[in-house]
């Protein structure tokens, strides 16, 4: 009934001469309106394309800043910097609506995973340096021994020489600040990724009849405190 | 000048000989690996006499009549990292067996495998909770006022804390490869731990994963522990006894329980990062761990080449405690070698047995003045020394015979 009444009111209003005049004028403006909307959308789209292209070109710019005498190391660093300055921000775009928190946590996990993967690659690269260097030193040593005519005849002697050199390089590396920093950073990024991953697992467990780690931790903490209180009470009762 | 000569022919000849040997070795190795191997560890018989949550108390069955010189029971406290089975890795190199052969009434704590439910347990819960309850149990079962205590690595740190907080319950304290001074640049672990964000680590993992710690230990010397060790294995795969012992060691090394989160957090923050223990500033269970209250005799044994607990981390404690009867012993070995190498087997346990015997005899159950060593007549002490030297000689002979 209410709908019919509203429809009736609208029809009578539209039959008024002023309303009819307004409608006919708006029809004549329609092509202009469509044209404006189209132009505006196209302009925004082209601008977005332009920005994306500009950001993609930054990859080259980032890389140019580094020396490429050590290609592997620098390319990792270039990728890490490019990710942090150009890609990461898209994962940090504020989310809207009912699911905003879940989406935000999902984006954060993707971001943490990317950061961890990059630092792990850097860490592995640092760990591979002693191998590279030990081979170089070994080559020099063999050259020296050849010159002196003291090359060992036993092939195992070469292995023993190499492992000793490798051990020395590892020890030097492990005492360096560079290694400690890389290790702490990788471990830290792993922990941040695990923390974020656990949060999205907890989100997904909410809809399932399964307790999450957080639920269990709360329970364990209560159990721990209760047990401690009981043990203290028992001790105090036994030795008043 | 004569041109340098590369002995390619000799090297190739050696390689060819090696190839023959490798083939022969591979054949023998496959026979060995496919045959039944004796790789059991911790085979000395024991019974579980006490259990609280995951923590168990092992009591080893005696193999001879009780010692007249060491009458008090000895409680061995292992670290929370790895397992106490290391003290009984193989019958020929078993610290446990050596103690039993000396007639010692031996107890050992098995910390078990902490689960997520244990993540809130602190150092206080381990020391003033589990350890104290176990000491109470042993004191009451054996009707003694004090027991002998021996700690290994982190277990040694727990023993130091316990002895300072409960000196009335400990007759003699033996610490072995025990970290007490953490402000040292000698070991990589000490350098690395200073930069670790332990809060973030425990928030992410809950408990400290044993596998992650093991990976860290392997990284202390990857050339030896991840390459050379296995090259050595391949070179000796045709030696059954070598293979069996190697597998025993692998079983022990990679059997790594997680460390309860809160305990690990406090250990890293208060010990590795703030070095509070050696300064008598560590707080456990609301009480300050004052090392001056550690007044019982203290024997401190450490390894010259220990890469986990270097001498600088282990040898400061004797100068900081209240006891006047202290002794440092530095053995020519590493962190694990101190317990498993055949060379130190001939020095390590005999030294502890002799040291305990001198301090434990004739004092069973009688309270002793703080900081004083039981006095003996010179002739009696000399007789004791001779008797013990004979016993140690017998142990050495047996050890030599086994090796042969």
Coordinates of C-alpha atoms in Angstrom, one line a residue, chain B residues 19 21 38 56 69 79 82 107 131 189 225 233-234 290 292 309 363 375 380 392 397:
Chain B
X19 CA 88.5 -44.9 -6.2
X21 CA 89.2 -48.0 -1.8
X38 CA 73.7 -51.3 18.3
X56 CA 61.1 -37.0 36.0
X69 CA 83.5 -42.2 51.2
X79 CA 70.5 -28.2 30.9
X82 CA 69.4 -31.2 24.5
X107 CA 70.0 -39.4 40.7
X131 CA 64.5 -28.8 41.5
X189 CA 77.1 -17.4 21.3
X225 CA 79.8 -29.5 11.9
X233 CA 81.5 -40.4 8.5
X234 CA 81.8 -41.4 4.8
X290 CA 73.6 -13.6 46.3
X292 CA 78.2 -14.9 48.7
X309 CA 80.8 -21.9 27.2
X363 CA 79.9 -35.8 57.5
X375 CA 89.1 -31.3 58.3
X380 CA 93.9 -40.1 57.2
X392 CA 91.3 -44.2 39.8
X397 CA 92.9 -49.7 33.5

